[in-house]
Coordinates of C-alpha atoms and ligand atoms in Angstrom, one line a residue:
M1 CA 105.9 92.3 99.8
C2 CA 103.1 92.4 102.3
G3 CA 100.3 95.0 102.3
I4 CA 99.3 96.9 105.4
V5 CA 96.3 99.1 106.0
G6 CA 94.7 101.0 108.9
Y7 CA 91.5 103.0 109.5
V8 CA 90.1 105.5 112.0
G9 CA 86.7 107.1 111.3
P10 CA 83.0 106.7 111.4
R11 CA 82.7 103.8 108.9
D12 CA 82.6 100.1 109.8
C13 CA 86.3 99.5 110.3
T14 CA 86.3 95.8 109.3
D15 CA 84.6 96.6 106.0
V16 CA 87.1 99.4 105.2
L17 CA 90.1 97.2 106.1
I18 CA 88.8 94.3 104.0
S19 CA 88.0 96.6 101.0
A20 CA 91.5 98.3 101.3
L21 CA 93.2 94.9 101.6
T22 CA 91.5 93.7 98.5
K23 CA 93.3 96.4 96.6
L24 CA 96.6 95.3 98.2
E25 CA 96.3 91.6 97.8
Y26 CA 98.7 91.8 94.8
R27 CA 101.4 92.5 97.3
G28 CA 101.0 89.1 99.0
Y29 CA 98.2 86.7 99.4
D30 CA 99.2 83.7 101.6
S31 CA 97.3 84.9 104.7
A32 CA 95.4 87.9 106.0
G33 CA 94.3 89.4 109.2
I34 CA 92.8 92.5 111.0
A35 CA 92.8 94.0 114.5
V36 CA 89.9 96.3 115.4
F37 CA 89.0 98.1 118.6
E38 CA 85.6 96.7 119.7
N39 CA 84.2 98.4 122.7
G40 CA 87.7 99.6 123.6
K41 CA 89.2 96.2 123.3
I42 CA 91.5 94.9 120.5
E43 CA 89.8 92.1 118.6
V44 CA 91.9 90.1 116.1
A45 CA 90.7 87.9 113.2
K46 CA 93.3 86.2 111.0
S47 CA 93.5 83.3 108.6
K48 CA 95.9 81.4 106.3
G49 CA 95.0 81.7 102.6
R50 CA 93.4 84.4 100.6
L51 CA 91.5 87.4 101.9
T52 CA 88.3 85.5 101.0
D53 CA 89.3 82.8 103.5
L54 CA 89.5 85.5 106.2
V55 CA 86.1 86.9 105.2
K56 CA 84.5 83.4 105.2
K57 CA 86.0 82.8 108.7
M58 CA 84.6 86.0 110.0
E59 CA 81.2 85.2 108.5
K60 CA 81.2 82.0 110.5
E61 CA 82.9 83.1 113.7
G62 CA 81.8 86.8 113.8
K63 CA 83.6 89.9 112.6
P64 CA 85.2 92.5 114.9
N65 CA 82.9 95.5 115.1
G66 CA 84.4 99.0 115.5
H67 CA 85.8 102.2 114.0
A68 CA 89.5 101.9 114.3
G69 CA 92.0 99.2 113.4
I70 CA 94.7 97.7 111.2
G71 CA 94.9 95.0 108.6
H72 CA 97.4 92.9 106.7
T73 CA 97.9 90.7 103.7
R74 CA 101.0 88.6 103.8
W75 CA 103.8 87.3 101.6
A76 CA 105.6 84.9 103.9
T77 CA 109.3 85.6 104.7
H78 CA 109.8 84.3 108.2
G79 CA 107.7 81.2 108.9
E80 CA 105.4 79.3 106.6
P81 CA 101.9 80.6 105.7
S82 CA 99.7 79.5 108.6
D83 CA 97.0 81.0 110.9
I84 CA 99.6 81.5 113.7
N85 CA 102.1 83.2 111.4
S86 CA 99.5 85.5 109.9
H87 CA 99.5 89.2 111.1
P88 CA 98.5 91.0 113.2
H89 CA 100.9 89.9 116.0
S90 CA 100.6 90.9 119.5
G91 CA 102.5 91.6 122.7
R92 CA 100.5 91.9 125.9
R93 CA 99.4 95.5 125.2
V94 CA 100.5 96.1 121.6
T95 CA 99.2 94.7 118.3
I96 CA 101.0 95.3 115.0
V97 CA 101.0 94.6 111.3
H98 CA 104.3 94.8 109.4
N99 CA 105.5 95.0 105.8
G100 CA 109.2 94.4 105.3
I101 CA 111.9 92.4 107.1
I102 CA 113.7 92.8 110.4
E103 CA 117.2 91.6 109.9
N104 CA 118.3 91.5 113.5
Y105 CA 115.1 89.8 114.8
K106 CA 117.1 86.8 116.2
E107 CA 119.3 89.0 118.4
L108 CA 116.2 90.9 119.6
K109 CA 114.3 87.7 120.3
Q110 CA 117.3 86.5 122.4
F111 CA 117.3 89.8 124.2
L112 CA 113.6 89.4 125.1
I113 CA 114.1 85.8 126.2
D114 CA 117.0 86.9 128.4
N115 CA 114.6 89.4 129.9
E116 CA 112.0 86.8 130.6
R117 CA 109.8 87.5 127.6
T118 CA 109.3 84.0 126.4
E119 CA 105.7 83.9 125.1
F120 CA 106.4 83.7 121.4
L121 CA 103.6 82.0 119.4
S122 CA 104.8 82.4 115.8
D123 CA 108.0 82.0 113.7
T124 CA 107.8 85.6 112.5
D125 CA 110.2 88.5 112.9
T126 CA 107.0 90.6 113.3
E127 CA 106.1 89.1 116.6
V128 CA 109.5 90.0 118.0
V129 CA 108.7 93.6 117.1
A130 CA 105.3 93.4 118.9
Q131 CA 107.0 92.0 122.0
L132 CA 109.8 94.5 121.9
L133 CA 107.2 97.4 121.7
D134 CA 105.4 95.8 124.6
F135 CA 108.7 95.5 126.6
Y136 CA 109.5 99.2 126.3
Y137 CA 105.9 100.5 126.6
E138 CA 105.5 102.7 129.6
G139 CA 102.3 104.5 128.5
N140 CA 103.8 106.8 125.9
P141 CA 103.3 105.3 122.5
I142 CA 105.5 107.7 120.5
R143 CA 108.4 107.4 122.9
C144 CA 108.0 103.6 122.8
I145 CA 108.0 103.5 119.0
R146 CA 111.0 105.8 118.8
R147 CA 112.9 103.6 121.3
V148 CA 112.1 100.5 119.3
L149 CA 113.1 102.2 116.0
H150 CA 116.6 102.5 117.4
E151 CA 116.8 98.8 117.9
L152 CA 115.4 97.5 114.5
R153 CA 117.6 96.8 111.5
G154 CA 116.0 96.2 108.1
S155 CA 113.3 97.7 106.0
F156 CA 109.9 98.0 107.4
A157 CA 106.6 99.8 107.8
L158 CA 104.4 99.2 110.8
G159 CA 100.7 99.8 111.7
I160 CA 100.4 99.7 115.5
V161 CA 97.5 99.8 118.0
F162 CA 98.0 100.0 121.8
A163 CA 95.4 98.4 124.0
D164 CA 95.2 101.5 126.3
R165 CA 94.9 103.9 123.4
P166 CA 91.5 102.9 121.9
E167 CA 90.4 104.4 118.6
T168 CA 93.9 105.4 117.7
V169 CA 96.2 103.9 115.1
Y170 CA 100.0 104.6 114.9
A171 CA 102.1 104.1 111.8
V172 CA 105.8 104.3 111.2
R173 CA 107.9 103.9 108.0
C174 CA 111.5 102.9 107.6
E175 CA 112.2 102.1 103.9
S176 CA 109.0 100.0 103.2
P177 CA 106.4 102.3 101.6
L178 CA 103.5 103.7 103.6
I179 CA 101.0 106.4 102.8
V180 CA 98.5 108.1 105.1
G181 CA 95.1 108.9 103.5
Q182 CA 93.0 111.8 104.7
G183 CA 89.3 111.8 104.1
K184 CA 86.5 113.9 105.7
G185 CA 86.6 113.0 109.3
E186 CA 88.5 109.8 108.6
A187 CA 92.1 108.7 108.1
F188 CA 93.8 105.7 106.6
I189 CA 97.2 104.1 106.3
A190 CA 98.1 101.9 103.4
S191 CA 101.1 100.4 101.6
D192 CA 99.9 101.8 98.3
V193 CA 97.5 104.5 97.1
P194 CA 95.0 102.3 95.3
A195 CA 93.9 100.8 98.6
I196 CA 92.3 104.1 99.7
L197 CA 91.0 105.5 96.4
K198 CA 87.5 104.3 97.1
Y199 CA 87.4 106.7 100.1
T200 CA 89.8 109.5 99.3
K201 CA 92.4 110.7 96.8
D202 CA 94.2 112.8 99.3
Y203 CA 97.2 111.4 101.0
Y204 CA 100.5 112.1 102.7
L205 CA 103.7 110.2 101.9
L206 CA 105.3 109.0 105.0
E207 CA 109.1 109.6 104.9
Y208 CA 111.9 107.5 106.5
G209 CA 111.6 107.5 110.3
E210 CA 108.3 109.4 110.4
I211 CA 105.5 108.4 112.7
A212 CA 101.8 109.1 112.1
V213 CA 99.1 109.2 114.7
L214 CA 95.5 108.7 113.4
K215 CA 92.9 109.8 115.9
N216 CA 89.5 111.4 115.7
G217 CA 89.6 111.2 111.9
S218 CA 92.7 113.3 111.6
V219 CA 96.4 112.8 111.5
T220 CA 99.5 114.3 113.1
F221 CA 103.1 113.5 112.3
C222 CA 106.4 113.5 114.1
D223 CA 109.9 112.5 113.1
F224 CA 112.4 110.0 114.4
H225 CA 113.3 112.5 117.2
G226 CA 109.7 113.1 118.3
R227 CA 109.6 116.6 116.7
M228 CA 106.2 117.5 115.1
V229 CA 106.3 117.5 111.2
E230 CA 104.1 119.5 108.8
K231 CA 103.5 117.5 105.7
V232 CA 102.2 118.4 102.3
L233 CA 98.9 116.7 101.3
K234 CA 99.1 115.1 97.8
T235 CA 96.3 114.2 95.5
A236 CA 96.4 110.9 93.6
D237 CA 95.9 111.3 89.8
W238 CA 94.8 107.6 89.6
D239 CA 91.1 107.1 90.1
E240 CA 89.3 104.2 91.5
D241 CA 88.2 102.9 88.1
S242 CA 91.8 102.6 87.0
A243 CA 92.5 100.3 89.9
E244 CA 89.4 98.1 89.1
K245 CA 88.9 95.3 86.6
G246 CA 86.4 97.4 84.5
G247 CA 84.5 94.4 83.1
Y248 CA 87.5 92.3 82.3
P249 CA 87.8 88.9 83.9
H250 CA 91.4 89.6 85.1
Y251 CA 93.6 92.6 85.7
M252 CA 96.2 91.2 83.4
I253 CA 94.0 91.2 80.3
K254 CA 92.6 94.6 81.3
E255 CA 96.2 95.9 81.5
I256 CA 97.2 94.4 78.2
H257 CA 94.3 96.3 76.6
E258 CA 95.4 99.5 78.4
Q259 CA 98.8 99.5 76.7
P260 CA 98.0 101.8 73.8
T261 CA 96.8 104.5 76.2
A262 CA 99.7 103.9 78.6
V263 CA 102.2 104.3 75.7
K264 CA 100.5 107.4 74.5
T265 CA 100.4 109.0 77.9
T266 CA 104.0 108.2 78.5
I267 CA 105.5 109.5 75.3
T268 CA 103.3 112.5 74.4
P269 CA 104.7 114.9 77.0
R270 CA 108.2 113.9 76.0
I271 CA 107.9 114.8 72.3
E272 CA 108.0 118.3 71.1
N273 CA 107.7 119.3 67.4
G274 CA 108.4 115.7 66.4
M275 CA 111.6 115.5 68.4
P276 CA 112.3 113.8 71.8
N277 CA 112.4 116.3 74.7
L278 CA 113.1 114.9 78.1
S279 CA 113.8 118.2 79.8
E280 CA 110.7 117.9 82.1
C281 CA 112.6 114.9 83.6
G282 CA 115.8 117.0 84.1
I283 CA 117.5 115.4 81.1
T284 CA 119.0 117.7 78.4
P285 CA 121.0 116.9 75.3
E286 CA 124.0 118.3 77.1
T287 CA 123.6 115.8 79.9
L288 CA 123.5 113.0 77.4
R289 CA 126.2 114.1 75.1
D290 CA 129.1 113.4 77.4
I291 CA 127.9 110.0 78.7
N292 CA 130.5 107.4 78.5
N293 CA 129.1 104.0 79.5
I294 CA 125.5 103.2 80.4
F295 CA 124.5 100.6 83.0
I296 CA 120.9 99.5 83.1
V297 CA 120.0 97.8 86.4
A298 CA 116.7 96.2 87.3
C299 CA 114.9 93.0 88.3
G300 CA 112.6 90.6 86.4
T301 CA 110.5 92.2 83.7
A302 CA 112.1 95.6 84.2
M303 CA 115.5 94.1 83.5
H304 CA 114.1 92.6 80.3
A305 CA 113.0 96.1 79.2
G306 CA 116.6 97.1 79.9
M307 CA 117.8 94.3 77.6
V308 CA 115.7 95.8 74.7
G309 CA 117.1 99.2 75.7
K310 CA 120.7 97.9 75.4
Y311 CA 120.2 96.7 71.9
V312 CA 118.5 99.9 70.8
I313 CA 120.8 102.3 72.5
E314 CA 123.9 100.5 71.3
K315 CA 122.6 100.3 67.8
L316 CA 121.5 103.9 67.5
A317 CA 123.7 105.8 69.9
R318 CA 126.9 103.7 69.6
T319 CA 127.3 103.9 73.4
S320 CA 128.2 100.8 75.4
V321 CA 125.3 99.5 77.6
T322 CA 125.7 96.9 80.2
V323 CA 122.5 95.3 81.6
D324 CA 122.6 93.8 85.1
I325 CA 120.3 92.1 87.5
A326 CA 120.1 94.4 90.5
S327 CA 120.8 91.7 93.1
E328 CA 124.0 90.8 91.2
F329 CA 125.1 94.4 90.3
R330 CA 125.0 95.6 93.9
Y331 CA 127.4 93.0 95.1
R332 CA 129.8 92.7 92.2
D333 CA 131.8 95.8 92.8
P334 CA 131.0 97.3 89.3
L335 CA 133.4 99.7 87.7
I336 CA 131.4 102.9 87.4
G337 CA 133.2 105.8 85.9
E338 CA 132.7 109.6 86.3
N339 CA 130.8 110.1 83.1
D340 CA 128.7 107.0 83.3
L341 CA 125.0 106.8 83.6
V342 CA 123.2 104.2 85.7
I343 CA 119.6 103.7 84.7
I344 CA 117.4 101.9 87.3
I345 CA 114.1 100.6 85.9
S346 CA 111.3 99.7 88.3
Q347 CA 107.5 99.7 88.0
S348 CA 107.0 99.9 91.8
G349 CA 110.0 102.0 92.6
E350 CA 110.3 100.0 95.8
T351 CA 112.2 96.9 94.7
A352 CA 114.8 96.4 97.4
D353 CA 117.8 95.3 95.2
S354 CA 117.1 98.1 92.6
K355 CA 116.9 100.6 95.4
A356 CA 120.2 99.5 96.9
V357 CA 121.9 100.2 93.5
L358 CA 121.2 103.9 94.1
N359 CA 123.3 103.9 97.3
L360 CA 126.1 102.4 95.3
V361 CA 125.9 105.0 92.5
R362 CA 125.9 107.7 95.2
E363 CA 129.4 106.7 96.2
T364 CA 130.6 107.4 92.6
K365 CA 130.6 110.5 90.5
A366 CA 128.2 108.9 88.0
K367 CA 124.6 110.1 87.6
S368 CA 121.5 108.0 88.2
L369 CA 118.3 108.0 86.2
A370 CA 115.2 106.2 87.5
V371 CA 112.5 104.9 85.1
V372 CA 109.6 104.4 87.5
N373 CA 105.9 104.0 87.4
V374 CA 104.8 104.8 90.9
K375 CA 105.0 108.5 91.7
G376 CA 106.9 109.4 94.9
S377 CA 108.3 105.9 95.3
S378 CA 111.7 105.5 97.0
I379 CA 113.7 104.9 93.8
A380 CA 112.0 107.9 92.1
R381 CA 112.9 110.1 95.0
D382 CA 116.5 108.9 95.5
A383 CA 117.7 109.1 91.9
D384 CA 119.3 112.2 90.3
M385 CA 116.8 112.2 87.4
V386 CA 113.4 110.5 86.9
I387 CA 111.4 109.6 83.9
Y388 CA 108.0 108.5 85.1
T389 CA 106.2 105.9 83.0
H390 CA 102.5 106.8 83.0
A391 CA 101.0 103.3 82.9
G392 CA 98.6 104.0 85.8
P393 CA 98.3 101.4 88.5
E394 CA 99.4 97.9 87.5
I395 CA 97.7 95.4 89.7
A396 CA 98.3 92.0 88.1
V397 CA 101.5 90.5 89.4
A398 CA 102.6 89.6 85.9
S399 CA 103.7 92.9 84.4
T400 CA 102.5 93.9 81.0
K401 CA 101.6 97.5 80.5
A402 CA 104.5 98.6 82.8
Y403 CA 106.9 96.6 80.5
M404 CA 105.4 98.2 77.4
V405 CA 105.9 101.8 78.7
Q406 CA 109.4 100.9 80.0
L407 CA 110.2 99.9 76.4
A408 CA 108.7 103.2 75.2
V409 CA 111.0 105.1 77.5
M410 CA 114.0 103.1 76.4
Y411 CA 113.3 104.1 72.8
L412 CA 112.8 107.8 73.7
L413 CA 116.2 107.7 75.6
A414 CA 117.9 105.9 72.7
F415 CA 116.7 108.5 70.2
E416 CA 117.6 111.4 72.4
I417 CA 121.1 110.0 73.2
A418 CA 121.7 109.1 69.6
Y419 CA 120.7 112.6 68.4
A420 CA 122.6 114.3 71.2
K421 CA 125.8 112.4 70.3
G422 CA 125.3 113.1 66.6
K423 CA 124.9 109.4 65.7
I424 CA 121.6 110.0 64.0
D425 CA 120.6 113.2 62.1
E426 CA 117.4 115.2 62.7
K427 CA 115.6 113.5 59.8
E428 CA 116.3 110.0 61.1
C429 CA 115.3 111.1 64.6
R430 CA 112.0 112.5 63.4
E431 CA 111.2 109.3 61.5
L432 CA 112.0 107.2 64.6
I433 CA 109.8 109.4 66.8
A434 CA 107.0 109.2 64.2
G435 CA 107.2 105.5 64.4
L436 CA 107.0 105.5 68.1
Q437 CA 103.9 107.8 68.0
N438 CA 102.3 105.3 65.8
I439 CA 102.8 102.5 68.3
P440 CA 99.5 102.9 70.3
E441 CA 97.5 102.4 67.2
V442 CA 99.6 99.4 66.1
I443 CA 99.3 97.7 69.5
D444 CA 95.5 98.0 69.3
K445 CA 95.6 96.4 65.8
T446 CA 97.9 93.7 67.0
I447 CA 95.7 92.7 69.9
D448 CA 92.8 92.3 67.5
A449 CA 94.9 90.5 64.9
V450 CA 96.4 87.8 67.2
V451 CA 94.0 87.3 70.1
D452 CA 92.1 84.3 68.6
E453 CA 95.3 82.6 67.4
C454 CA 96.9 83.0 70.8
Q455 CA 93.9 81.7 72.5
Y456 CA 93.9 78.6 70.2
I457 CA 97.7 78.0 70.5
S458 CA 97.5 78.2 74.2
T459 CA 95.4 75.1 74.3
K460 CA 98.4 73.3 72.7
L461 CA 100.7 74.6 75.4
I462 CA 98.8 73.6 78.5
T463 CA 100.0 70.0 78.5
A464 CA 103.7 70.9 78.1
D465 CA 106.1 70.4 81.0
S466 CA 108.7 72.6 79.5
L467 CA 109.2 74.9 76.6
L468 CA 111.8 77.2 74.9
Y469 CA 111.6 80.7 73.7
I470 CA 114.2 81.5 71.1
G471 CA 115.3 84.6 69.1
R472 CA 118.2 86.6 67.9
G473 CA 119.1 90.2 68.6
L474 CA 116.1 92.2 69.7
D475 CA 114.0 89.1 69.3
Y476 CA 116.2 87.4 71.9
A477 CA 115.9 90.3 74.3
L478 CA 112.1 90.1 73.8
S479 CA 111.9 86.4 74.2
M480 CA 113.4 86.7 77.7
E481 CA 110.2 88.6 78.7
G482 CA 108.0 86.2 76.8
S483 CA 109.5 83.3 78.7
L484 CA 109.2 84.9 82.1
K485 CA 105.6 85.9 81.5
L486 CA 104.6 82.4 80.5
K487 CA 106.4 80.6 83.3
E488 CA 105.3 82.9 86.1
I489 CA 101.6 82.5 85.5
S490 CA 101.2 79.2 83.7
Y491 CA 103.8 77.3 85.9
I492 CA 105.2 75.7 82.8
H493 CA 109.0 75.6 82.9
S494 CA 110.3 77.9 80.2
E495 CA 113.7 79.2 79.2
S496 CA 114.7 81.8 76.7
Y497 CA 117.7 81.2 74.5
A498 CA 119.7 83.1 72.0
A499 CA 118.7 81.0 68.9
G500 CA 122.4 80.6 67.9
E501 CA 123.4 79.3 71.3
L502 CA 121.0 76.4 71.3
K503 CA 123.4 73.9 69.7
H504 CA 125.9 74.5 72.5
G505 CA 123.9 72.3 74.9
T506 CA 120.3 73.2 75.3
I507 CA 119.1 71.6 72.1
S508 CA 119.6 68.2 73.8
L509 CA 116.4 69.1 75.8
V510 CA 114.3 69.1 72.6
E511 CA 112.1 66.0 72.1
D512 CA 108.9 65.1 70.4
G513 CA 106.2 67.7 70.9
M514 CA 108.2 70.1 73.0
P515 CA 106.9 73.6 72.2
V516 CA 109.5 76.1 70.9
I517 CA 108.3 79.6 70.5
A518 CA 110.5 81.5 68.0
V519 CA 110.4 85.3 67.7
A520 CA 111.5 86.2 64.2
T521 CA 110.8 89.9 63.6
Q522 CA 114.3 91.0 62.8
N523 CA 114.6 90.6 59.0
T524 CA 118.3 91.1 59.0
L525 CA 118.6 88.0 61.1
L526 CA 115.7 86.1 59.7
E527 CA 117.6 83.5 57.6
K528 CA 119.7 82.5 60.6
T529 CA 116.7 82.3 63.0
V530 CA 114.8 80.2 60.5
S531 CA 117.7 77.7 60.3
N532 CA 117.6 77.4 64.1
I533 CA 113.8 76.9 64.0
K534 CA 114.4 74.1 61.5
E535 CA 117.0 72.5 63.7
V536 CA 114.6 72.2 66.6
K537 CA 111.7 71.1 64.3
A538 CA 113.9 68.3 62.9
R539 CA 114.2 67.1 66.4
G540 CA 110.5 66.9 67.0
A541 CA 109.7 70.3 68.4
M542 CA 106.3 71.9 68.0
T543 CA 107.2 75.3 66.6
I544 CA 105.3 78.5 67.0
V545 CA 106.7 81.4 65.1
I546 CA 106.0 85.1 65.8
C547 CA 106.8 87.2 62.8
D548 CA 105.5 90.1 60.8
E549 CA 102.6 89.9 58.3
Y550 CA 104.9 89.8 55.2
T551 CA 107.7 87.5 56.3
E552 CA 107.9 84.3 54.3
I553 CA 108.5 81.4 56.6
D554 CA 109.1 78.0 55.0
E555 CA 106.1 75.8 55.5
D556 CA 108.1 73.1 57.1
A557 CA 109.5 75.4 59.7
A558 CA 106.4 76.5 61.6
D559 CA 103.6 74.4 63.1
Y560 CA 101.8 77.7 64.0
L561 CA 102.4 81.2 62.8
I562 CA 101.4 84.3 64.7
R563 CA 101.6 87.3 62.4
V564 CA 101.8 90.8 63.7
P565 CA 101.7 94.1 61.9
K566 CA 105.0 95.2 60.3
I567 CA 106.6 98.4 61.4
S568 CA 110.2 99.5 61.4
E569 CA 112.5 96.7 62.6
V570 CA 113.9 98.5 65.6
L571 CA 110.4 99.1 67.0
M572 CA 109.2 95.6 66.4
P573 CA 109.5 94.5 70.1
M574 CA 106.6 96.8 71.1
V575 CA 104.4 94.9 68.7
A576 CA 105.8 91.3 69.1
T577 CA 105.3 91.6 72.9
V578 CA 101.6 91.5 72.5
P579 CA 101.2 87.8 71.4
M580 CA 103.7 86.7 74.0
Q581 CA 101.6 88.3 76.7
L582 CA 98.4 86.8 75.3
L583 CA 99.9 83.3 75.0
A584 CA 101.0 83.5 78.6
Y585 CA 97.6 84.8 79.7
Y586 CA 95.4 82.3 77.9
T587 CA 97.7 79.4 78.8
A588 CA 97.3 80.3 82.5
V589 CA 93.5 80.8 82.1
N590 CA 93.2 77.4 80.3
K591 CA 95.1 75.8 83.1
G592 CA 92.7 77.3 85.6
N593 CA 95.5 79.2 87.4
D594 CA 95.0 82.4 89.4
V595 CA 96.2 84.7 86.7
D596 CA 96.5 87.9 88.7
K597 CA 98.0 86.3 91.8
P598 CA 100.3 83.5 90.7
R599 CA 101.6 81.2 93.5
N600 CA 104.6 82.3 95.6
L601 CA 104.9 85.7 94.0
A602 CA 104.1 89.2 95.1
K603 CA 103.9 92.4 93.0
S604 CA 106.4 94.4 94.9
V605 CA 109.6 92.8 96.1
T606 CA 110.8 94.9 99.0
V607 CA 113.1 92.3 100.6
E608 CA 116.4 91.1 99.2
Ligands
AGP701 C1 107.1 90.4 86.3 O1 105.9 90.0 85.8 C2 107.3 90.4 87.7 N1 106.2 90.9 88.4 C3 108.6 90.8 88.2 O2 109.6 90.2 87.5 C4 108.9 92.4 88.3 O3 109.1 92.9 87.1 C5 110.2 92.6 89.2 O4 109.9 92.1 90.5 C6 110.6 94.0 89.3 O5 109.7 94.8 89.9 P1 109.7 96.4 89.8 O6 109.6 96.7 88.3 O7 108.6 96.9 90.6 O8 111.1 96.8 90.3

């Protein structure tokens, strides 16, 4: 949820920390702070609000000046966003930044109070950790960190500086992600790789319980028991440009435009001679043939990709698929059988609830398959099999290209399972694959075809207090994502409904002028969907219909029509997604909202 960074090297530390934090602001943005060694003393600057507020504050009050330090951008969990609750937090001799959550902080705080440590300034769990480190500190930082690790429960990554160890940064990881960058004569810590790409592409992935020591521009590692660890240096295949806006006003619109490339990069290595081939991901037709039931478990947008997956896999492979929200699945004692497959979809690969599902699967004889975008992330490493989506870094909080490639993977899987189980023949499989290969080009065409219309229609949406998204079948699965996209960045209340379910209660909400966006790309269900559109229209709704270029929609059903290119019905979600993304984007822009950093949200949800 929060982003942490650290630096040791010859550059101006404050500049490096701020630059790195800018790349992590998507993780949390309600306050920010840094701690830098200046002439051997730790100087702290922090502020409620965006990173720019911290920068302004330092311009006014002076910035810490030095070559080693730590920084933080916050998504509040314990304690409201305020100057006091902003990180870094300090004990007498220790200052820390923290990403994650300390579940037993109350007990630990009581322990400290009982031991006459009463000087707590903030409401945060982090300050308790800083005080605890201070309590146990006897001049050996590693021993002190290891001692405190035994006491902490929860998921966390910490950046730590000790007042009597100038020019040195310590870092430790337990669950929450942390990487250690290695440049020439300089070293970094960061919650995510894009933060350091400006300086280096070489990094180490810190594992659970490992401690890193950054000193004199280089890094050493030890484990939970204090034993030295040799780690393998990795090289990021994302470059700095892919984590920049590249001339677009927002990351979100840039990422919408990157979708054709993302889909192509994701599917190409998994297609061989016109047939799906997932063997590089450890998946063979034999693995898939015997699958009994499939569970798809994820959160938010990723879960919505799973909904599309369910419709497609069930339709083509005739295999039962249950889609669950991870935070529900993990606590509902699901019945997972020996030959079942649990698919976890996650862009970040760090979502706490989705990650927890893997522990559950491990207790069964079922297999787990992760569909993940971030390489080396926890979910990718913990699953039995992984299909990486190759979307590149997704920075906007509102997911677009990651969703699109998750869809692409759902299709590849559906085709492969259906073929492995003999539910489709080779000819049909080849046709489906050819259709998928055509998608990047069609997405490009769709963006061009609908962008003006979406921009215009969004001006009609900005005054709405509430709206509905409706659809049937795959259109319903898709409308869930359309609705989430719109509400999370435009702040307009929105619900998605199975069109046929409206009359069972929800239609009572429809009143004069209420926007209802109907997705009607499934020709087999068209007549029924159109009847539902007419029902809301008759009650005063302003109807916006997304359909293909040839579908005839009665004039009296649609106030606005958004026409997308026609492709095979089963693949239509990959095309119809585009106008939904653009409607959300332009509505948020027209409302003057911060599109890439919507209020109260964070890109990576690493707490329950
Ligand atoms: C969607 O725009 C959101 N950012 C959110 O719903 C997101 O998809 C969800 O938190 C899951 O994240 P993950 O894919 O990284 O697991």
